[in-house]
XYZ file of C-alpha atoms in Angstrom:
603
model
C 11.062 50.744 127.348
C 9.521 51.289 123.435
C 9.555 54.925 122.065
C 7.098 54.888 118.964
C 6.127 58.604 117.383
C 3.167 58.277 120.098
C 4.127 57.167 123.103
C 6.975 56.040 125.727
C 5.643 53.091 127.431
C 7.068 50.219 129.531
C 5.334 46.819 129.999
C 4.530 45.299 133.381
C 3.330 42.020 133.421
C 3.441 38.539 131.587
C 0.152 39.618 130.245
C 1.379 42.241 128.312
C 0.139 45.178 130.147
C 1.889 48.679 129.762
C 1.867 51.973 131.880
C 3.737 55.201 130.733
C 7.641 55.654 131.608
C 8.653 56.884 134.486
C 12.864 57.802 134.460
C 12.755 58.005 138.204
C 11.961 54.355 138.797
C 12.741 52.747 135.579
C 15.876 54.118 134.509
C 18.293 51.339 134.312
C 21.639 51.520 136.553
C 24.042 50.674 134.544
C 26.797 51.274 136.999
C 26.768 47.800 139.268
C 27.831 45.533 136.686
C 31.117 47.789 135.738
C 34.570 46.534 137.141
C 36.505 48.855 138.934
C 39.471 46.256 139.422
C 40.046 43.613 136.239
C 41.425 40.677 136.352
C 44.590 40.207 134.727
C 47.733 38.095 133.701
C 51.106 39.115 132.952
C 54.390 37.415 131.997
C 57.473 39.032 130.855
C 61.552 37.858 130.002
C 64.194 39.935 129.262
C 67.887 38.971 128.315
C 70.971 41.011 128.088
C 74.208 40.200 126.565
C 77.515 42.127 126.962
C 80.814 41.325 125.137
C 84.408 43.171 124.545
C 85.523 42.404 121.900
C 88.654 44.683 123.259
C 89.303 47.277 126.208
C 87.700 49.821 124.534
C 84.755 48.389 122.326
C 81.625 46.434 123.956
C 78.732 44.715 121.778
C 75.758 45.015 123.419
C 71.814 43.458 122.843
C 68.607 43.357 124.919
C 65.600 41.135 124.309
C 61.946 41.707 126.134
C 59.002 39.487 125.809
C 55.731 40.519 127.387
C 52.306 39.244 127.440
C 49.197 40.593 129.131
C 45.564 39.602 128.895
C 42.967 41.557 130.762
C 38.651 41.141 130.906
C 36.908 44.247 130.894
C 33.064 44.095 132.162
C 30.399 46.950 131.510
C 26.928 47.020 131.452
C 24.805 44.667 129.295
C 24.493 45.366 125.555
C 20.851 45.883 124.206
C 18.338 48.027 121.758
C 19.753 51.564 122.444
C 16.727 53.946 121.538
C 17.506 55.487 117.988
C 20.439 53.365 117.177
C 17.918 52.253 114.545
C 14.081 51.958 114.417
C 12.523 48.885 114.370
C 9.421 47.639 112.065
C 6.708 46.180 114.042
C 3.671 44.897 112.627
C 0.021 44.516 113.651
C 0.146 40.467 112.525
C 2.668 40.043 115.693
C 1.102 37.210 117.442
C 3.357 38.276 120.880
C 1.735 42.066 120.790
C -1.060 41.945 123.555
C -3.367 44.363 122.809
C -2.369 47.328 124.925
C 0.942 47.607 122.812
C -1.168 47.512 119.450
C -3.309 50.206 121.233
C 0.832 52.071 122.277
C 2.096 51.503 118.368
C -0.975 52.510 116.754
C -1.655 49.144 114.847
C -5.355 48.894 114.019
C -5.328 46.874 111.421
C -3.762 43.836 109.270
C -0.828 45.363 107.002
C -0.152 48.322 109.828
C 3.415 48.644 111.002
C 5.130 51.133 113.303
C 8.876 52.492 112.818
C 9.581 51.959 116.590
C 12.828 52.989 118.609
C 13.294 50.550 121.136
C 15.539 51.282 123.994
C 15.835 47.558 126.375
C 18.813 46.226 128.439
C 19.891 42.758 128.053
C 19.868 41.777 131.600
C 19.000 38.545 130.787
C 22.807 37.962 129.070
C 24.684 39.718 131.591
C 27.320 42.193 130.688
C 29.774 43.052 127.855
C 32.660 41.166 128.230
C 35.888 43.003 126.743
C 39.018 40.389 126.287
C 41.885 42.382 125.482
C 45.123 40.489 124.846
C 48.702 42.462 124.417
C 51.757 40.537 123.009
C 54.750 42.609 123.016
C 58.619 42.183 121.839
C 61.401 44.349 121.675
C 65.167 43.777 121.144
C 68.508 46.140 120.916
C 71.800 45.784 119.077
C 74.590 48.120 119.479
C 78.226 48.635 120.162
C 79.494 51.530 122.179
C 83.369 52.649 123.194
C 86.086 54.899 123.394
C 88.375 56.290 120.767
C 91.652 58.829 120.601
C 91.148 58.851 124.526
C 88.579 61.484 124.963
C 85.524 60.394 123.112
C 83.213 57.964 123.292
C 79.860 56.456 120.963
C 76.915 54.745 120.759
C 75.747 53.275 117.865
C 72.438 51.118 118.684
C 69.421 49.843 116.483
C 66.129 49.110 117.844
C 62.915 47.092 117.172
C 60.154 47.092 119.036
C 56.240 45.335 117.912
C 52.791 45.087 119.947
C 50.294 42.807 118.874
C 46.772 43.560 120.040
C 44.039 41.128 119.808
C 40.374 42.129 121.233
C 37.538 39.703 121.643
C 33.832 41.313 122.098
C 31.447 39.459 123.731
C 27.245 39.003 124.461
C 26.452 42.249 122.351
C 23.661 42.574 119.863
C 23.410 42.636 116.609
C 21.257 44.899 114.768
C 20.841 42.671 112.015
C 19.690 39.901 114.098
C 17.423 41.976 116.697
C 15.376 43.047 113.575
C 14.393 39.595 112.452
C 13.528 38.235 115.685
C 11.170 41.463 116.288
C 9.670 40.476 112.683
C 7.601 37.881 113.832
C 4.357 36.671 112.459
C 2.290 33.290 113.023
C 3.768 30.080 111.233
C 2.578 26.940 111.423
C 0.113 26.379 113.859
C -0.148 29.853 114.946
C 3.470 29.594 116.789
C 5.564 32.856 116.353
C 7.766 32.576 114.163
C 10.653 35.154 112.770
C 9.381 36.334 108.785
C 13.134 35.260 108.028
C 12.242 31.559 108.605
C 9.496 31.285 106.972
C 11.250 33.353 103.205
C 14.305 31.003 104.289
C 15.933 34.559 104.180
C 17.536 33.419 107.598
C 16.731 30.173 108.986
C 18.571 30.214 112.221
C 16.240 33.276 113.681
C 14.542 32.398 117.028
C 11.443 35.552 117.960
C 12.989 38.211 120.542
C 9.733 38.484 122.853
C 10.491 41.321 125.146
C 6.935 42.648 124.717
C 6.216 40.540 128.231
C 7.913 40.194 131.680
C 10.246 37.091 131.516
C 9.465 36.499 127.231
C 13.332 36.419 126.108
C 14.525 32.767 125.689
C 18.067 31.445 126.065
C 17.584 30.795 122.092
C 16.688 33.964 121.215
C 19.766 35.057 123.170
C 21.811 32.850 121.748
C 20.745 33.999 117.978
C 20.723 37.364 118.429
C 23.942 38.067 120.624
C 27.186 37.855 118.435
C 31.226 38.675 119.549
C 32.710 41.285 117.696
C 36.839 40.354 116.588
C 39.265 43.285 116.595
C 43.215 42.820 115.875
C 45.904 45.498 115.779
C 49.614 46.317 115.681
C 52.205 49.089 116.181
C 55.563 48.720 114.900
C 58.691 51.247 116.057
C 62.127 50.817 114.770
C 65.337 53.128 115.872
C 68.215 53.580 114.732
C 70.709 55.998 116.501
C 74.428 57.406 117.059
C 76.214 59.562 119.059
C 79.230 60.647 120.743
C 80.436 62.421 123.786
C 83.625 64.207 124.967
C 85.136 66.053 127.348
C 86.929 69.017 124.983
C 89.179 70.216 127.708
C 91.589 68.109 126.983
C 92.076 69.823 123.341
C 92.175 73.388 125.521
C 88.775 74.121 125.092
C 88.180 75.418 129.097
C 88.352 78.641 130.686
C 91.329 80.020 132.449
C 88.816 80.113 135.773
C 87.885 76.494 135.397
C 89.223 73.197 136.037
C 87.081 71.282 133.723
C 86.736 71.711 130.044
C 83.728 71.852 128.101
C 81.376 68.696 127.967
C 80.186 68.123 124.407
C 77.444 65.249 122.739
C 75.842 65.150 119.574
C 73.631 62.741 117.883
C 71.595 61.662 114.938
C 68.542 59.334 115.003
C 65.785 58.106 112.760
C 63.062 56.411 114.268
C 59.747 55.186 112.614
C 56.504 54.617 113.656
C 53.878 52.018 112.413
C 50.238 51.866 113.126
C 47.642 49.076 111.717
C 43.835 48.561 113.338
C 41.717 45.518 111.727
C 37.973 44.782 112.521
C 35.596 42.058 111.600
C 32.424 43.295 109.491
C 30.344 43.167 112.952
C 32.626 46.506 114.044
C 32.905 47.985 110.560
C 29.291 47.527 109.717
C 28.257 49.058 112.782
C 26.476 45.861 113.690
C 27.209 45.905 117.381
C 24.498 47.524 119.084
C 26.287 48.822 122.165
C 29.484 49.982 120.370
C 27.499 53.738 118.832
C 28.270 53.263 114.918
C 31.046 51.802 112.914
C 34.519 51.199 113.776
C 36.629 51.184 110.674
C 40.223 49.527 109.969
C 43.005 52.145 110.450
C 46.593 52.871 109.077
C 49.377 55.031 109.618
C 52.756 55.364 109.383
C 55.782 58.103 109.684
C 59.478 58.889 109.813
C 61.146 60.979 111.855
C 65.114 62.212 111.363
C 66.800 64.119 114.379
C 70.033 65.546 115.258
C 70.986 67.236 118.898
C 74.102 68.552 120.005
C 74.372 69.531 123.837
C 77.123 71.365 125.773
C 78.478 72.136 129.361
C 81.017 74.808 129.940
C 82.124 75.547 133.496
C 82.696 79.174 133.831
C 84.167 79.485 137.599
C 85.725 76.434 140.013
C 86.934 76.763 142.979
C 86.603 80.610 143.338
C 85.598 82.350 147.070
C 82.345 83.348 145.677
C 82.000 80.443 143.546
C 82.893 77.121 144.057
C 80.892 76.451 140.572
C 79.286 78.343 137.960
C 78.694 76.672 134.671
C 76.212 76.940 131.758
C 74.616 74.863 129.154
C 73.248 74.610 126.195
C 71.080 72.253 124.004
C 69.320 72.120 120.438
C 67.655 69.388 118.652
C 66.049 69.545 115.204
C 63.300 66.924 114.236
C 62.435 66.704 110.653
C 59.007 64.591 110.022
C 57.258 62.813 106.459
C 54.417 64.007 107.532
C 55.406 67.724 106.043
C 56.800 68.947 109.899
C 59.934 70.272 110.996
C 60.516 70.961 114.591
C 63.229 73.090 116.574
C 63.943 72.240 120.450
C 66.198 73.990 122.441
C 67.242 75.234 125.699
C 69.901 76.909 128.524
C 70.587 76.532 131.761
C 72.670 77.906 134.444
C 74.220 76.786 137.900
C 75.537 78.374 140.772
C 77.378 77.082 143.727
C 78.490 79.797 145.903
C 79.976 77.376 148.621
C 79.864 73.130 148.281
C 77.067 72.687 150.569
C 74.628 75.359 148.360
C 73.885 75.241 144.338
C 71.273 77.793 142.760
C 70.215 76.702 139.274
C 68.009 77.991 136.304
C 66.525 77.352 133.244
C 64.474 77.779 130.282
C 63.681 75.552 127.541
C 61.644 75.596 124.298
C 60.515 72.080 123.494
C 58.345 70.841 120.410
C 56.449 68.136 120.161
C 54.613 66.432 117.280
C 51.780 64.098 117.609
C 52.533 60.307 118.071
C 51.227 57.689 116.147
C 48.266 57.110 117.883
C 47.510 60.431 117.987
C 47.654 60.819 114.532
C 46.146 57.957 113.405
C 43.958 56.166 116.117
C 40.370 54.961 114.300
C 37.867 57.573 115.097
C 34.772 55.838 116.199
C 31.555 56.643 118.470
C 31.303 56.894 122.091
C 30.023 58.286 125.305
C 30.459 61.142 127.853
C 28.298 61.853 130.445
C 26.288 65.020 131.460
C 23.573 66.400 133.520
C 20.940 66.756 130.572
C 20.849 68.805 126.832
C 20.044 72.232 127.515
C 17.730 72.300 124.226
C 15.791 69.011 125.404
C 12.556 68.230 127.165
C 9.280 70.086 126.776
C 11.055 73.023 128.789
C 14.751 73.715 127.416
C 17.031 75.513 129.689
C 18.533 77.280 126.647
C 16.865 79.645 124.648
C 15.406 79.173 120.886
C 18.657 81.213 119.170
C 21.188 79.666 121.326
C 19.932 75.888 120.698
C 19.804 77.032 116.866
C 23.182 77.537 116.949
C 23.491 73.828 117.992
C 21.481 72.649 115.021
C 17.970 72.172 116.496
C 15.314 73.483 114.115
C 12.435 75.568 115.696
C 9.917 72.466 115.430
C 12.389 70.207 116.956
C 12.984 72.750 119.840
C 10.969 71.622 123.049
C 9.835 68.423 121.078
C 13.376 66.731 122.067
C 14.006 64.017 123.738
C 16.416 63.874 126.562
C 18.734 60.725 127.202
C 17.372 58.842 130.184
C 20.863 57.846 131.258
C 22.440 61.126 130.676
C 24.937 59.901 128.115
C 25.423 61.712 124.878
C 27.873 60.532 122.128
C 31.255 61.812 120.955
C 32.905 61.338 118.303
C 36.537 60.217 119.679
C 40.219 59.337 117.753
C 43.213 60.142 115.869
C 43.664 63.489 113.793
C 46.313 63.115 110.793
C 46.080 66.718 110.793
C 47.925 67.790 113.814
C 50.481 70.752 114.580
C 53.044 69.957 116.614
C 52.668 71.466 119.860
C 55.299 73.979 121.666
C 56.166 73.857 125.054
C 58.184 76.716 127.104
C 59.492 75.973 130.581
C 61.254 77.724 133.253
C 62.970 76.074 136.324
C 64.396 77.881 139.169
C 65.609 75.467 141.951
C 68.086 74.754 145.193
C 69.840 72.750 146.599
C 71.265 72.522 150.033
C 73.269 70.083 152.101
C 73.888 70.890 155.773
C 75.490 67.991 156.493
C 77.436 65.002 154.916
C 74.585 62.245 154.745
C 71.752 64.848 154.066
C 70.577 66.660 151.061
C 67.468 68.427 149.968
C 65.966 70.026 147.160
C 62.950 72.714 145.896
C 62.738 73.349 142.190
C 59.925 75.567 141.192
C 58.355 74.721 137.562
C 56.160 76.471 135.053
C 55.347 75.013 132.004
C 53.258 76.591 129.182
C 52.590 74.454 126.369
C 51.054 76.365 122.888
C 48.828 74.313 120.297
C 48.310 71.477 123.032
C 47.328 67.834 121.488
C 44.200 67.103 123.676
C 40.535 67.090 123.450
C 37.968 69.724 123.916
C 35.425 68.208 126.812
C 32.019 67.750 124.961
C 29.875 69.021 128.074
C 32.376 72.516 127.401
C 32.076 72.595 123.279
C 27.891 72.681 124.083
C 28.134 75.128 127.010
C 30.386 77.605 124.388
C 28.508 77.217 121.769
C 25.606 77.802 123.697
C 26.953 80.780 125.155
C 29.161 82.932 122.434
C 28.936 80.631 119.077
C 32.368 78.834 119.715
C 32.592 75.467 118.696
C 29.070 75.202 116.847
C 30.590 73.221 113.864
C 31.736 70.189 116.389
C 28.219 69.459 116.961
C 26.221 67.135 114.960
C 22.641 66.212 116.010
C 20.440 64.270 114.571
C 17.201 63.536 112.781
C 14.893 64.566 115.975
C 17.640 66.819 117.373
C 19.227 64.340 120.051
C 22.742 64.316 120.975
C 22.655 60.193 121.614
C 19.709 58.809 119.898
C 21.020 57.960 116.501
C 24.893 57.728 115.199
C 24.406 60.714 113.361
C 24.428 62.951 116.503
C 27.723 63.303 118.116
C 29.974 66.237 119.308
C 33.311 66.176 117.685
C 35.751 65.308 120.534
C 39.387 63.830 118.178
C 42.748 64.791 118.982
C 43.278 68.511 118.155
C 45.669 71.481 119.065
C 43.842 73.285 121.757
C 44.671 76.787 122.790
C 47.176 76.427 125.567
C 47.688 74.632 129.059
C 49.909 76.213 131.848
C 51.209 73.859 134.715
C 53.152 75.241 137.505
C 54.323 74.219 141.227
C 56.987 72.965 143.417
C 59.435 69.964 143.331
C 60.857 68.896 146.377
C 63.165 66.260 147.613
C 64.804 64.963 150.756
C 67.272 62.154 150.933
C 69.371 61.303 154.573
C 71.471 58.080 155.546
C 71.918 57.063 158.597
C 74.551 54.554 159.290
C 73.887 51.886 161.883
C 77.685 50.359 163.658
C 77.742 46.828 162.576
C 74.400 46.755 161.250
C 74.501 48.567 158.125
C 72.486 51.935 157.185
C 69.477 53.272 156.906
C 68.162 55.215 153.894
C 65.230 58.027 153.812
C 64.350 59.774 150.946
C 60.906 61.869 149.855
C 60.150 63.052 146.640
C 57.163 65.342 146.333
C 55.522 67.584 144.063
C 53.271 70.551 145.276
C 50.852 71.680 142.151
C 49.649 75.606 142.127
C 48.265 75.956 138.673
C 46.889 73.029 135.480
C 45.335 75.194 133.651
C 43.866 74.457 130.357
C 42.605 77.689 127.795
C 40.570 75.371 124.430
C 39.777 79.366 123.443
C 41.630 82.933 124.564
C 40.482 83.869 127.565
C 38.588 81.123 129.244
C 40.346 78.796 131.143
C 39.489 76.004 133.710
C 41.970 75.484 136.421
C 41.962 71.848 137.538
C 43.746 72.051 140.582
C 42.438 69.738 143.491
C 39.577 68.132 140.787
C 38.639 65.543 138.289
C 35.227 65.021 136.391
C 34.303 65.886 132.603
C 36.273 68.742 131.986
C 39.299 68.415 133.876
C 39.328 64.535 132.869
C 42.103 62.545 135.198
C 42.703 63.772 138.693
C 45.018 66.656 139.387
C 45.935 66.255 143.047
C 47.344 69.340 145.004
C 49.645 67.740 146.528
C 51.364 63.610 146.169
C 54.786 61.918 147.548
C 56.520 58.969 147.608
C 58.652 58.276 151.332
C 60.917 55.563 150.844
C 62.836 54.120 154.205
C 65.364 51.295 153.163
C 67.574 49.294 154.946
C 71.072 48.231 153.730
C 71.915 45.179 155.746
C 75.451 44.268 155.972
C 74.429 40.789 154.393
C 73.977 41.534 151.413
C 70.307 42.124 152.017
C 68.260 45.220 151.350
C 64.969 46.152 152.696
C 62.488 49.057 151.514
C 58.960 50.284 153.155
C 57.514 52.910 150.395
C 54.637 55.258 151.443
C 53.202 56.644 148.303
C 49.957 59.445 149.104
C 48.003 61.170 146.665
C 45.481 63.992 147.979
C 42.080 63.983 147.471
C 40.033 65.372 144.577
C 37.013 66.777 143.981
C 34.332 66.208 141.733
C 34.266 69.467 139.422
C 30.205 69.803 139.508
């Protein structure tokens, strides 16, 4: 398909005949050449080491090696429509004359800024190679001192390697001297480049014909793109436990004392992204603009202390009650201080019956890849523009408010495949976000070899670090004037013609999400005379509410759906049933039943 300023046309033939576009026939499907199911490699070691150096002090160390290499495959690369335009002149030898007659070339010296949008199903898909190299190790020592307490003092390193090699796309650079193509010697097409020795190599792209691309213009014009990246973490942490009854600290009621921990830990996070100049150029036709090198880095320092105080043991109307306590403050470089804390209650009235409660505050800053992530151009998918085609759905105000101009407005051009571009990655500005949680639960067992348990959750979480769903930063905008400033379009008012259009779609703190439902669990063992036991146990979770609020007062509750908005599936309902069998031969055997329900499309 060429788009010039006067027409949309397609050609037809190896004569070089056109006819006008039609989306409903000549729309390419992009979808058959996507992998659902990539192929893959893994290999991992681990080591652990363990030695006393007496009764009451062990060194300890772990080492992990891990190494995965995946292919990705999407749909061939090509000339994506207003990417860039495209000079075509009237000396062209390959133009037949229906596509001078299209571009408006009459005569010698006439050229046409042309937006070309063309698949390259001649070189097959877009090959992703993505390579992760991963190592981590552990020291620490850990005991027992003045017969109550105990430590942990550990340091940890941990490094991923990424390595990403981009294959059979475009290049921009390339595709516009082999569509520069005039007569050389003896009339033969030949790229302008060639002939001012500008770029020697350049073999003509003929796609104004059925069957015109060559396997050497492929080979000139397609290119890989190299990416490399790395993230770094480092721990180191302390802390110590003890059981303070023995120093009195336990109520006259109780058998047990109080249980006390506390802890300090600094951990830091590193973050590097490198790119060839294909990716930070923009070069790569089928990647939406420029994808720049990225850094980040950040400390955090935390301390927690946590305690357990049984109130009542042993009592008729309570064989346990006990509370607890917990507070951790985080203290970030990045200018953020965090406070986490939370209490919690049990009740037993008889052994075979426990009630328990409780409500925590949790904070949470953003992660490194959050934070720091390269923000670069890509897709999401919707049903059309509301301000595009001869006939918008929206009004001329409301599409204003998008940033189409009153020319532009029934003068735009809709995307043929109905994808639009986003702007997507890390936000060094983020809050952190703030969760609060309430648990009320029970547990029951009837009999000796049988327990179960229901815990009923409900989570709201303030300042969320998500993304606002492009298709619902239009529709608001559209509708009250929320959101306006994440839209960007273009030059000729597209949202997915040029790089310049995009909807802003980063990591930000989004209004609030709620989550509530039901835990449950069942566990039973049934021993077998002579032949060991057998093992059930079911863990399920029933979900009521996942709802997400980007602005006060409008929320979308993704129960039971998946799609745009709601993004990964949110299943109603999901288990795992385990049934194992302890052999008395030193043999176990599990069967695991894992069931997710079904989802609906949110449209």
């Amino acid at each position: 398909m060429i788009l010039s300023t006067l027409a949309s046309r397609v050609v037809t033939n190896t004569a070089g005949n056109t006819r006008a576009f039609n989306g409903a026939t000549d729309q390419f499907n992009f979808a058959p050449l996507n992998l659902y199911q990539r192929p893959s490699e893994r290999y991992g070691f681990s080591a652990y080491a363990n030695y006393d150096l007496n009764d009451k002090t062990n060194l300890y160390s772990e080492f992990s090696f891990h190494d995965d290499r995946t292919i990705a495959q999407i749909a061939p690369s090509g000339l994506f429509f207003g990417n860039r335009t495209f000079n075509i002149n009237f000396e062209n030898p390959l133009l037949s004359a229906d596509w001078r007659r299209d571009l408006g070339l009459v005569r010698a010296g006439d050229s046409a800024a042309t937006f070309i949008g063309r698949r390259n199903t001649e070189g097959g898909g877009r090959q992703d190679d993505i390579r992760h190299t991963s190592f981590r190790t552990v020291l620490g020592v850990k005991g027992e001192f003045a017969k109550i307490w105990n430590y942990d003092v550990s340091m940890q390193t941990g490094r991923v390697i990424y390595q990403e090699v981009y294959k059979n796309e475009f290049s921009f650079a390339r595709a516009a001297n082999a569509l520069d193509v005039v007569a050389g010697p003896g009339g033969a097409p030949t790229c302008r480049s060639v002939i001012n020795g500008t770029d020697p190599n350049c073999v003509p792209y003929n796609l104004w014909i059925v069957g015109g691309v060559t396997p050497a213009a492929l080979r000139y014009i397609q290119i890989p793109g190299f990416q490399s990246g790395e993230t770094a973490q480092t721990i180191a942490s302390a802390n110590i436990s003890a059981d303070l009854g023995e120093y009195g600290w336990k109520l006259p009621t109780a058998k047990d004392g109080v249980g006390f921990s506390a802890g300090l830990e600094q951990r830091t996070e590193k973050l590097g992204l490198s790119n060839d100049v294909a990716f930070q150029t923009g070069d790569l036709a089928g990647q939406g603009g420029p994808v720049l090198d990225t850094n980040g880095k950040y400390t955090v320092k935390e301390a927690f202390i946590e305690l357990r105080a049984p109130l009542i043991e042993g009592a008729s109307f309570a064989h346990l009650l006990s509370v607890n306590a917990s507070y951790r403050r985080s203290d970030y470089s990045i200018n953020q201080k965090t406070d986490s804390y939370g209490f919690g209650i049990e009740w037993a009235p008889v052994q075979a019956l426990r009630l328990r409660g409780s409500y925590q505050q949790a904070a949470r800053a953003a992660n490194i890849h959050e934070l720091f992530d390269q923000q670069a151009i890509g897709l999401y998918n919707n049903s059309s523009d509301p301000c595009a085609g001869t006939v918008p759905t929206a009004t001329l105000t409301q599409c204003q408010r998008t940033g189409v101009t009153a020319a532009q407005y029934g003068n735009i051009i809709d995307s043929p495949a109905g994808q639009y571009n986003l702007l997507g990655g890390g936000n060094p500005n983020l809050k952190p976000e703030v969760s609060k949680s309430y648990t009320l639960g029970l547990v029951i067992e009837p009999l000796k070899n049988l327990s179960a348990t229901i815990d009923f959750f409900n989570i709201k979480l303030d300042d969320a670090i998500s993304t606002l769903p492009s298709p619902i930063v239009l529709q608001q905008c559209l509708a009250s004037g929320a959101f306006c400033n994440l839209i960007n379009r273009d030059s000729i008012g597209s949202l997915w013609a040029q790089p310049s259009a995009f909807i802003v779609a980063t990591n930000q703190n989004i209004a609030r999400v709620t989550t509530a439902g039901v835990d449950v669990g069942v566990n039973y063992t049934h021993k077998l005379p002579g032949n060991g036991a057998l093992a059930f146990n079911l863990n399920g979770t029933y979900l009521t509410k996942n709802e997400s609020e980007p602005i006060p007062g409008t929320t979308y509750d993704c129960v039971g759906l998946h799609g745009t908005v709601c993004g990964v599936p949110s299943p109603k309902w999901r288990h795992k049933f385990r049934t194992s069998w302890m052999t008395p031969w030193s043999l176990d055997l599990a069967l695991t039943w894992r069931f997710i329900d079904k989802v609906d499309f949110e449209g």
